[in-house]
GROMACS .gro file of C-alpha atoms in nm:
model
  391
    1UNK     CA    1   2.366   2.594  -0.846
    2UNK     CA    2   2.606   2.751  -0.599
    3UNK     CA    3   2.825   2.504  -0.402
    4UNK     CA    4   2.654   2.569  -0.072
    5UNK     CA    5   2.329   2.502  -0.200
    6UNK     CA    6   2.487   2.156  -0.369
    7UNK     CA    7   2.593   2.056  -0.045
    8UNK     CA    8   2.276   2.097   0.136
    9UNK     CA    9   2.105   1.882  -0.094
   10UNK     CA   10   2.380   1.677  -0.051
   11UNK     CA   11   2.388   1.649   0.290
   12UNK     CA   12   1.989   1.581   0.277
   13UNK     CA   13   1.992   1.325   0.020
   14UNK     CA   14   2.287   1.134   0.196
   15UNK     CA   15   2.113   1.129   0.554
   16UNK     CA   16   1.791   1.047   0.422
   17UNK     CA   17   1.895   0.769   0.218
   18UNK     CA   18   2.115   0.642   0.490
   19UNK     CA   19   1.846   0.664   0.794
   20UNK     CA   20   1.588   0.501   0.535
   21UNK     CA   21   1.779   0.241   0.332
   22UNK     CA   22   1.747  -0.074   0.536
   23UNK     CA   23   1.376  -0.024   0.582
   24UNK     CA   24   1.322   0.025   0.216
   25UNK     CA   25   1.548  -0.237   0.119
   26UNK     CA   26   1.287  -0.524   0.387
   27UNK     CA   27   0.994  -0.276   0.175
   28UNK     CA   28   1.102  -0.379  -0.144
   29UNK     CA   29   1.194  -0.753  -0.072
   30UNK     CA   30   0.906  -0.813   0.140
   31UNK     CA   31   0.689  -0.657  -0.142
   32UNK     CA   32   0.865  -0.850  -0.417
   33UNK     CA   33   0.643  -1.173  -0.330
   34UNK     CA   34   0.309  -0.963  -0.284
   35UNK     CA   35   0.307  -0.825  -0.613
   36UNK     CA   36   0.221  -1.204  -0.750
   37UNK     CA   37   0.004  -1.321  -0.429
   38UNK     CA   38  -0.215  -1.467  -0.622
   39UNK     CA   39   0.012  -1.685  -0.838
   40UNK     CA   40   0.194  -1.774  -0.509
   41UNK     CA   41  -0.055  -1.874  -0.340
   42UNK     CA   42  -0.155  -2.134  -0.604
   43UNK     CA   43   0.151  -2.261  -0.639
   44UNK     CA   44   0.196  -2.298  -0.285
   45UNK     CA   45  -0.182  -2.473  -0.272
   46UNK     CA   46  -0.274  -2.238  -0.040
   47UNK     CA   47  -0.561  -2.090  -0.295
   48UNK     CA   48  -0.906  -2.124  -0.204
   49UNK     CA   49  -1.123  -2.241  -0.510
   50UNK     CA   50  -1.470  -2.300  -0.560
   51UNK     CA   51  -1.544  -2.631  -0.699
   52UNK     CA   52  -1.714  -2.639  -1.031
   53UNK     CA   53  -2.094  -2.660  -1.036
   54UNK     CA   54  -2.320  -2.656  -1.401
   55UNK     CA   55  -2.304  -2.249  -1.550
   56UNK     CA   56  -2.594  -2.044  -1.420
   57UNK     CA   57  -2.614  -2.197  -1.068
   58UNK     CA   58  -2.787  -1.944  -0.878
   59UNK     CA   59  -2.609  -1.756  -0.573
   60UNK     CA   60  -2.753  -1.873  -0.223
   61UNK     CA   61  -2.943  -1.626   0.031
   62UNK     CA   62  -2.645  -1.429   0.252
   63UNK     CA   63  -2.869  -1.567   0.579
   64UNK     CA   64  -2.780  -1.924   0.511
   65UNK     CA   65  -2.400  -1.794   0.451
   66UNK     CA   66  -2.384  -1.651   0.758
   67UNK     CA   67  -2.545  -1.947   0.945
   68UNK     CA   68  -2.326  -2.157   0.810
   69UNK     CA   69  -2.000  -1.924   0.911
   70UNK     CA   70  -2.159  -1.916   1.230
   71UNK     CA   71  -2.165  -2.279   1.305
   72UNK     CA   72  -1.820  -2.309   1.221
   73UNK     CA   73  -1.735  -2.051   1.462
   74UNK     CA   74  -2.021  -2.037   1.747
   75UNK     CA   75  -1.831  -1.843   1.992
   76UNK     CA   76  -1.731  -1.554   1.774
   77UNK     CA   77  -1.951  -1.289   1.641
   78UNK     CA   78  -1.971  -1.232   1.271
   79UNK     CA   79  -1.776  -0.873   1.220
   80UNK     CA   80  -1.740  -0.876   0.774
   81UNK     CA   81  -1.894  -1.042   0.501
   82UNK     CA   82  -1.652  -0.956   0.158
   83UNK     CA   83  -1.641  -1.102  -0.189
   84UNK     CA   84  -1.345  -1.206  -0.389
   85UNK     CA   85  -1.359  -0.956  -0.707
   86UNK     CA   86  -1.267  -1.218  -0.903
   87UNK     CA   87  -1.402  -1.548  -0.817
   88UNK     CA   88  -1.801  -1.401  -0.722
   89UNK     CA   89  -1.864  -1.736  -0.660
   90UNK     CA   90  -1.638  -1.742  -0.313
   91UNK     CA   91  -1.811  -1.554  -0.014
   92UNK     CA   92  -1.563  -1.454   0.305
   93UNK     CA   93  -1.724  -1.426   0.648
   94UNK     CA   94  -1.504  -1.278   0.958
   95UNK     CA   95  -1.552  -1.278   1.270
   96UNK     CA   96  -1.382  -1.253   1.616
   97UNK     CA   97  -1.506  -1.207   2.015
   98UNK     CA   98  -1.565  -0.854   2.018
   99UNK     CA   99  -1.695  -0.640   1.742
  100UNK     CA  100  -1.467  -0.414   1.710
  101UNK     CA  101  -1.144  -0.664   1.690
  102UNK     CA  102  -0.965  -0.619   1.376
  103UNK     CA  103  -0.610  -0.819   1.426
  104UNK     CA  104  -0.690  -1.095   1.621
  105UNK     CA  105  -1.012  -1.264   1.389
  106UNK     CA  106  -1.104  -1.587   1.193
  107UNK     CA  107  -1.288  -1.622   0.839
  108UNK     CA  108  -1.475  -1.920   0.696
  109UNK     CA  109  -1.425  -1.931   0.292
  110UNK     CA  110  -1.751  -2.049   0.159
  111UNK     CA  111  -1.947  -2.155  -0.177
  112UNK     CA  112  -2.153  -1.882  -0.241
  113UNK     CA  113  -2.421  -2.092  -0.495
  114UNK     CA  114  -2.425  -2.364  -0.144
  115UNK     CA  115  -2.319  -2.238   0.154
  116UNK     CA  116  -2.029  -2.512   0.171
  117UNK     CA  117  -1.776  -2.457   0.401
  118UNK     CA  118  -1.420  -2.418   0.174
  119UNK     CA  119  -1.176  -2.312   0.447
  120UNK     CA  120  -1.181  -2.195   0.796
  121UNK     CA  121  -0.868  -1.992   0.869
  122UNK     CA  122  -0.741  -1.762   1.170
  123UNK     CA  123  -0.525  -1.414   1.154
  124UNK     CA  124  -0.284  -1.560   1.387
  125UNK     CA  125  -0.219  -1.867   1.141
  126UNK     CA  126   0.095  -1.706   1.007
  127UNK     CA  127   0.209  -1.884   0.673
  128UNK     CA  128   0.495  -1.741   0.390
  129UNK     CA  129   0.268  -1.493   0.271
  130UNK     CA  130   0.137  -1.334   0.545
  131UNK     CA  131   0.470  -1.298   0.704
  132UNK     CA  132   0.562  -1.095   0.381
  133UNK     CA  133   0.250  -0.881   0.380
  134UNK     CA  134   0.212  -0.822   0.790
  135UNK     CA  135   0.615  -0.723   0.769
  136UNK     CA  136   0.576  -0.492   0.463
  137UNK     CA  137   0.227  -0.302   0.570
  138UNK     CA  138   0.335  -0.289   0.995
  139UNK     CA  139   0.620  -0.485   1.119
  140UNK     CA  140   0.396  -0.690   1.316
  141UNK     CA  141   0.365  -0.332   1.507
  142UNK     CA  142  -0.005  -0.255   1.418
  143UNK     CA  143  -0.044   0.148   1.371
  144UNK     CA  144   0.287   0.232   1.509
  145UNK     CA  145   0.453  -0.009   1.318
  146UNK     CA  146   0.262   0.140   0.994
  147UNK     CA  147   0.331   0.533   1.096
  148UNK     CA  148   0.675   0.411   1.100
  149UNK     CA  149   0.699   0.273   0.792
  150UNK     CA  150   0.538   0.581   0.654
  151UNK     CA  151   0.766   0.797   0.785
  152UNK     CA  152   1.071   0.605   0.649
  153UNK     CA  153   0.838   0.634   0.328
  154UNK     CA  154   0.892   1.003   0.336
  155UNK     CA  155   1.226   1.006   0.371
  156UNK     CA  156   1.268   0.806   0.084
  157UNK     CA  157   1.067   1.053  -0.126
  158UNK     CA  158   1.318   1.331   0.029
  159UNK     CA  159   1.599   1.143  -0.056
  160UNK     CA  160   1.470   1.055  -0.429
  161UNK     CA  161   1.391   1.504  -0.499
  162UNK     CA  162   1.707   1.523  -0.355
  163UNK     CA  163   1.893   1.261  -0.571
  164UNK     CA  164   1.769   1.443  -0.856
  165UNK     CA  165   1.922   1.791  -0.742
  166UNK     CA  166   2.253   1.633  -0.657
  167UNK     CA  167   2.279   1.384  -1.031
  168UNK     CA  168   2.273   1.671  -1.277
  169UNK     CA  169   2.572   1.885  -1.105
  170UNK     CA  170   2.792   1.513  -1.033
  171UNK     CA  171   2.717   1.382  -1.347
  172UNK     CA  172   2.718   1.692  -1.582
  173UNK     CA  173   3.098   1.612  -1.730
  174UNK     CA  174   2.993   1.271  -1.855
  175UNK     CA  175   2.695   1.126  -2.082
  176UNK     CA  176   2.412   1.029  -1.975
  177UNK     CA  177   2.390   0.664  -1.818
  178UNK     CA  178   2.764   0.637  -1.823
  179UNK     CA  179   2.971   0.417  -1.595
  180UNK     CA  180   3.300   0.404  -1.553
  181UNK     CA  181   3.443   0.074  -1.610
  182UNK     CA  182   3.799   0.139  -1.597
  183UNK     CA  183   3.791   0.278  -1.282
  184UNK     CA  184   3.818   0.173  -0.933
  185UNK     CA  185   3.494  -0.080  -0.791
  186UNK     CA  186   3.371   0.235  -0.587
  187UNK     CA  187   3.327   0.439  -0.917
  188UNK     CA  188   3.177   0.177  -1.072
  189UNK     CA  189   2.880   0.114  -0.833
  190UNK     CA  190   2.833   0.476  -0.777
  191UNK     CA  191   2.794   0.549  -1.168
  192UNK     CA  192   2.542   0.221  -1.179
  193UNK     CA  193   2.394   0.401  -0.866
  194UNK     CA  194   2.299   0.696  -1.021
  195UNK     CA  195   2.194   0.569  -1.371
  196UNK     CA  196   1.953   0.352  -1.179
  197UNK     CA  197   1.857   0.564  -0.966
  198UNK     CA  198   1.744   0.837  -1.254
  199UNK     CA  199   1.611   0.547  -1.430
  200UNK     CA  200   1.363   0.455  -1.235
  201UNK     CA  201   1.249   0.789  -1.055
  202UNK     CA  202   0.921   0.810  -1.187
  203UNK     CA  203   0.856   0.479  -1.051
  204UNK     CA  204   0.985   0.468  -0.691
  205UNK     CA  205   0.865   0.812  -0.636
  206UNK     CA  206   0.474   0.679  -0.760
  207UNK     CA  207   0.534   0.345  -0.523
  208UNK     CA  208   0.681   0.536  -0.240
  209UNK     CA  209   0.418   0.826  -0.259
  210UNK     CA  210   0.150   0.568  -0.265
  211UNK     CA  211   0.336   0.351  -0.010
  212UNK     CA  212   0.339   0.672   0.239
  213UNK     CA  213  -0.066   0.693   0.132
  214UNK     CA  214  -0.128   0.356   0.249
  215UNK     CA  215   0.043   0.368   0.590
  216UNK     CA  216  -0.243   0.644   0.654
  217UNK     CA  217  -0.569   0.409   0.594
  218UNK     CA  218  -0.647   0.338   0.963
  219UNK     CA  219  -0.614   0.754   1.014
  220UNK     CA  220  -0.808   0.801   0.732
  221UNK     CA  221  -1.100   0.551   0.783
  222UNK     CA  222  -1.111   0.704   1.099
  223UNK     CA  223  -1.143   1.035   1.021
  224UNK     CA  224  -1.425   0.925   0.818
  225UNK     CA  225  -1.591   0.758   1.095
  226UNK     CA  226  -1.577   1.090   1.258
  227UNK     CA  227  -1.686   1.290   0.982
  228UNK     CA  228  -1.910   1.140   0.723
  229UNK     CA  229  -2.022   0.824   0.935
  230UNK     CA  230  -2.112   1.032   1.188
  231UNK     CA  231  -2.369   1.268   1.021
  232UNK     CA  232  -2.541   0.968   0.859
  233UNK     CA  233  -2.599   0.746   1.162
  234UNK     CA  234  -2.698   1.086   1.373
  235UNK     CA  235  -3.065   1.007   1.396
  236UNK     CA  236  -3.025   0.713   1.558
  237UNK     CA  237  -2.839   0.857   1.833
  238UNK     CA  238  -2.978   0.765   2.190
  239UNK     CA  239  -3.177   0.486   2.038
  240UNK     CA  240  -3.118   0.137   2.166
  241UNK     CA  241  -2.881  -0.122   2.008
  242UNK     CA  242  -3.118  -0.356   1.842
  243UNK     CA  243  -3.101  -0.727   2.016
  244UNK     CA  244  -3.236  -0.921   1.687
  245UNK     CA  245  -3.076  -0.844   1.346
  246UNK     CA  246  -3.296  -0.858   1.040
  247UNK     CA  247  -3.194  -1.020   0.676
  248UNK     CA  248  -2.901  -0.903   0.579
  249UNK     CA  249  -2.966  -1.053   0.238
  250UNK     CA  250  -3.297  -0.821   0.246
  251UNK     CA  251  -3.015  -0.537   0.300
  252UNK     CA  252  -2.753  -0.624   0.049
  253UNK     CA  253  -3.080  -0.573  -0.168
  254UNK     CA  254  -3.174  -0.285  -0.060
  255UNK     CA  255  -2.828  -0.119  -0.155
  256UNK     CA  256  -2.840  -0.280  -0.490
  257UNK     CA  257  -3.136  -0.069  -0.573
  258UNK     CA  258  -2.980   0.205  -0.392
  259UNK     CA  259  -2.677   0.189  -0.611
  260UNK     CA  260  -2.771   0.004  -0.923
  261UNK     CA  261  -2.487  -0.142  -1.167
  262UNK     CA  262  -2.265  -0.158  -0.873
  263UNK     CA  263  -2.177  -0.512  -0.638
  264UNK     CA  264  -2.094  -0.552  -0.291
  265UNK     CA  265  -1.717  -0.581  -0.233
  266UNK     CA  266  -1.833  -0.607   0.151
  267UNK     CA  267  -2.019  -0.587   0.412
  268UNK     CA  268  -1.994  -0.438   0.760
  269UNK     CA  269  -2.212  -0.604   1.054
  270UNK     CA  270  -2.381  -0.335   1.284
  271UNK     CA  271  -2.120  -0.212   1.590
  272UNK     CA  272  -1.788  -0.270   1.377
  273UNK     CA  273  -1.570   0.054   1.273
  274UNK     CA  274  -1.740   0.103   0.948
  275UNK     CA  275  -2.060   0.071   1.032
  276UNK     CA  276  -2.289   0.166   1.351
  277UNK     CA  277  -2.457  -0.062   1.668
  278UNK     CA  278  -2.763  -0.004   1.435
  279UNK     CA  279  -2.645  -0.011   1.036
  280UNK     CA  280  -2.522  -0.310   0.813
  281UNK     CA  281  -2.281  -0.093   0.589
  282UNK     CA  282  -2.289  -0.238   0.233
  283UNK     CA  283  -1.997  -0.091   0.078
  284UNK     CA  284  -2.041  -0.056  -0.324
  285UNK     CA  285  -1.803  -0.115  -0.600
  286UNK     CA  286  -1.839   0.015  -0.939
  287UNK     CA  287  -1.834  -0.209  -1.256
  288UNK     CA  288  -1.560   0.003  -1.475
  289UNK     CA  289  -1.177  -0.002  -1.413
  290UNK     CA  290  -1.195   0.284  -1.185
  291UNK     CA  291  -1.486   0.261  -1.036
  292UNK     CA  292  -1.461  -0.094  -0.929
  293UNK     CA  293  -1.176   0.070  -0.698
  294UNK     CA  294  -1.381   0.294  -0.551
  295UNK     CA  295  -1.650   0.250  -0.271
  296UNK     CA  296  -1.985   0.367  -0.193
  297UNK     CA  297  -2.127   0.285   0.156
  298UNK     CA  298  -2.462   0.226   0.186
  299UNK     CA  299  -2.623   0.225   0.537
  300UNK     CA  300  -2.914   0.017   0.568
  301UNK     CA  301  -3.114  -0.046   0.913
  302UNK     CA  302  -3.028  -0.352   1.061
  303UNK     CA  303  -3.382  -0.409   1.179
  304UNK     CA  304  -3.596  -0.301   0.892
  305UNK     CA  305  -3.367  -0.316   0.564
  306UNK     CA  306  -3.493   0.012   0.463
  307UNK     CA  307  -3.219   0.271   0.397
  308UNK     CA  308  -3.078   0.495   0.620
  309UNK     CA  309  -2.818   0.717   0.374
  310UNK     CA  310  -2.594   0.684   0.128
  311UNK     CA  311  -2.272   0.896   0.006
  312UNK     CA  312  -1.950   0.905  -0.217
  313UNK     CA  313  -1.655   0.859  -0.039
  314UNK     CA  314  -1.479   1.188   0.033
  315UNK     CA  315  -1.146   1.251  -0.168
  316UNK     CA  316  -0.914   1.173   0.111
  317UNK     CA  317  -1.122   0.787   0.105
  318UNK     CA  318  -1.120   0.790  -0.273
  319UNK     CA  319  -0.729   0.871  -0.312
  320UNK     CA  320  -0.645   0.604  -0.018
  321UNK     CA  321  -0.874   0.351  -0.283
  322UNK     CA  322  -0.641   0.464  -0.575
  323UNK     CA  323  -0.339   0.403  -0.461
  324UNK     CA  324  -0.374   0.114  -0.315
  325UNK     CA  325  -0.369  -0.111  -0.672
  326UNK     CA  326  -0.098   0.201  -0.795
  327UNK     CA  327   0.162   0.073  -0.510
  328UNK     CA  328   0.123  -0.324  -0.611
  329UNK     CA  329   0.073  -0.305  -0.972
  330UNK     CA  330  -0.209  -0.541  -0.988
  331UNK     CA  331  -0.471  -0.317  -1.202
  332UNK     CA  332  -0.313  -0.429  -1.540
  333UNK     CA  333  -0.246  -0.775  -1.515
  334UNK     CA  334   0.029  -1.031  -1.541
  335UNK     CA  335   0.187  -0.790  -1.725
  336UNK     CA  336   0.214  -0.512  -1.550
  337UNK     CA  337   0.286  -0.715  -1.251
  338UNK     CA  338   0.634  -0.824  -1.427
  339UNK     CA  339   0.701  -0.451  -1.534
  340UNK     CA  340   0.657  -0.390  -1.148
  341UNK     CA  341   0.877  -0.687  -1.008
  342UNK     CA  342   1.172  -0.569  -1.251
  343UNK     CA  343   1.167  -0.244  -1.117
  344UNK     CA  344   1.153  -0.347  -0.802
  345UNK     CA  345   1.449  -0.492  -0.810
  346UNK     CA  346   1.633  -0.232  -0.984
  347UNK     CA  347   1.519  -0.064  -0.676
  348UNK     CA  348   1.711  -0.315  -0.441
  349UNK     CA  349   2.022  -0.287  -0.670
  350UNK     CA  350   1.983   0.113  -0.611
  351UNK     CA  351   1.936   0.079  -0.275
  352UNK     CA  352   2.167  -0.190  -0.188
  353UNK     CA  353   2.484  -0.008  -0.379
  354UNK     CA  354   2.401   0.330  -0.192
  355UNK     CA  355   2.449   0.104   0.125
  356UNK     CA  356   2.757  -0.050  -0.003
  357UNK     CA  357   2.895   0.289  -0.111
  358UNK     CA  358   2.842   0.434   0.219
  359UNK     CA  359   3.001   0.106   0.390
  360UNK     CA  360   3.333   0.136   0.163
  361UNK     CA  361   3.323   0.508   0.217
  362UNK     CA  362   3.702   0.656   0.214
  363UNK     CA  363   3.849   0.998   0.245
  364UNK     CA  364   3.863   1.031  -0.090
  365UNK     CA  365   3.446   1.030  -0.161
  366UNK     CA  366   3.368   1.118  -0.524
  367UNK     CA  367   3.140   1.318  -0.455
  368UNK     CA  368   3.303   1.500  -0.220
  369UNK     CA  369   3.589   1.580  -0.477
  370UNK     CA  370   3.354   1.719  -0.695
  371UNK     CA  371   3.227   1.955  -0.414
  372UNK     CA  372   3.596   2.039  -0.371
  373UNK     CA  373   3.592   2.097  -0.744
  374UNK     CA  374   3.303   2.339  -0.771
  375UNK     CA  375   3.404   2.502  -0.431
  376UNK     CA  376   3.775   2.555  -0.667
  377UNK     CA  377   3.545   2.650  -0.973
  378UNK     CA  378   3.354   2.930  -0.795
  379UNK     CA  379   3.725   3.092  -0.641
  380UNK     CA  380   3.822   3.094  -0.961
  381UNK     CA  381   3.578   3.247  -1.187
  382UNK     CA  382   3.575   3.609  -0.989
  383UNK     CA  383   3.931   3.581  -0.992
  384UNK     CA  384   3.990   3.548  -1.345
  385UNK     CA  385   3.649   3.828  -1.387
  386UNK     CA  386   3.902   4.042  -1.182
  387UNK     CA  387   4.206   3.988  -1.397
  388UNK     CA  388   4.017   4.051  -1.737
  389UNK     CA  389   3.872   4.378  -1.608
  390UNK     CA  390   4.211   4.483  -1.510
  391UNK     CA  391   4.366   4.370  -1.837
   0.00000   0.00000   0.00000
């Protein structure tokens, strides 16, 4: 690598790192707490649990769910109805003024075998771990906030290639994972910055490449509203918005035969941004480890139950799916969920000593020495060609 190339990447890896650090550093605390959401939230009592009832109780009808939801909250209109993966036994219905609302809502947390009320909760209820999860996904900035996050998401990917390029030429005079003891604090952290940080590079580039995915999901549900939605609600164009709604447990049916050996994960009412004035959108999960992360909507007519269309989620849906589980670790269990926490704070440690290396910067920067030294390296060696040819 010739030293002007070295110092571009360089240059790129130490603005990157520097314009991105503090956001990824509030990322990676924030995101600390998420990973174990669940067990948090029990510990904190804040888990919602079905009480126990004999094995085999049968599941109520989704109409007396709903009518239940809605006489908790009679002045809102019902936007979602989702299922806990987990727990099939707890039912979640949304709902807010409008239909098309989606930051400002409540949600009742029923029984799904009795239609008992568990919890009734609102968006704007802000406890510990909502704080955490609104600050890591948008600043409490909505889709700005998020497109700015994703952007400082990039840069972190830039400044992780560009780590790379910049360890092997810095470090190539010493072993690998090497640091310096006897030398000054400075040397220190930056050895234990780069052993880290080459450590764990598979890692932070998989959680910051998903990270930058996620930032995109209200673009990319969008798009699909535009593109696939679209062409399956097109014959009901021009046709008027239905007053009366039929069964929507006649529809979740309906998509059950449509896609069989699949379960709800949710369901969109008609006039919400999945769905259309005229659909309930049953969206499908599969019963396998990947396919329970994927979705297939079914649209079924909000009148008549009969179905409308179904399709597979096109790959830009299906890799926003994918990555979502990839970024928190929570696909593999408790364990996996440690493996991610302790890299994620070898992350902070790598993050937090580039800042401290930049804040106890001095004229003498090691890495800038060893620019000096390659720039002295590359005078030399003609030189020396030069006097051997002359010899």
């Amino acid at each position: 690598m010739s030293v002007k190339t070295f110092k571009i990447w360089y240059l790129t890896h130490k603005w990157t790192s520097l314009i991105c650090t503090a956001f990824m550093l509030l990322l990676c605390i924030t995101g600390l707490p998420l990973i174990f959401h669940h067990e948090i939230e029990h510990l904190l009592g804040d888990a919602i649990e079905a009480p126990a009832l004999p094995a085999g109780t049968p599941l109520t009808s989704l109409d007396r769910v709903v009518a239940a939801a809605q006489q908790a909250m009679p002045d809102d209109k019902p936007l979602f109805v989702s299922w806990d993966p987990d727990e099939p036994e707890l039912v979640f219905v949304s709902a807010a003024k409008t239909a098309t609302e989606t930051q400002d809502f409540r949600f009742v947390a029923l029984d799904a075998r009795t239609a008992h009320i568990l919890k009734t909760d609102s968006s704007d209820q802000l406890d510990f771990m909502r704080v955490m999860f609104r600050l890591h996904v948008d600043l409490f900035a909505g889709l700005p906030g998020m497109l700015f996050l994703g952007f400082m998401g990039l840069l972190f990917v830039v400044a992780i290639i560009t780590g790379v390029a910049v360890y092997g030429p810095l470090m190539r005079k010493l072993d690998f994972g090497t640091v310096r003891k006897q030398r000054s604090t400075r040397i220190k952290w930056l050895d234990l910055h780069n052993m880290l940080g080459i450590v764990t590079l598979v890692w932070a580039l998989v959680v910051g490449g998903t990270g930058v995915i996620n930032t995109w999901a209200d673009l990319i549900f969008k798009y699909w509203q535009h593109d696939q939605l679209a062409q399956m609600v097109a014959p009901y164009a021009g046709q008027p918005v239905p007053q009366n709604l039929g069964s929507l447990q006649a529809a979740v049916e309906t998509a059950h035969r449509t896609v069989p050996g699949s379960t709800p994960r949710f369901v969109a009412f008609p006039g919400t941004n999945f769905s259309s004035p005229h659909h309930y959108a049953v969206f499908m999960r599969g019963d396998t480890p990947l396919t329970s992360r994927l979705l297939q909507p079914v649209l079924v007519d909000a009148v008549t139950a009969e179905l409308t269309d179904t399709r597979k989620l096109p790959w830009y849906a299906a890799t926003l799916l994918v990555s979502q589980p990839l970024h928190f670790g929570d696909y593999g269990g408790l364990p996996l969920q440690v493996i991610w926490a302790l890299l994620d704070i070898v992350t902070i440690v790598v993050l937090g000593s580039g800042l401290y290396l930049w804040l106890a910067r001095r004229r003498s920067n090691p890495v800038e020495q060893r620019i000096a030294e390659l720039e002295r390296e590359a005078a030399v060696t003609p030189a020396l060609a030069t006097r051997s040819a002359a010899e």
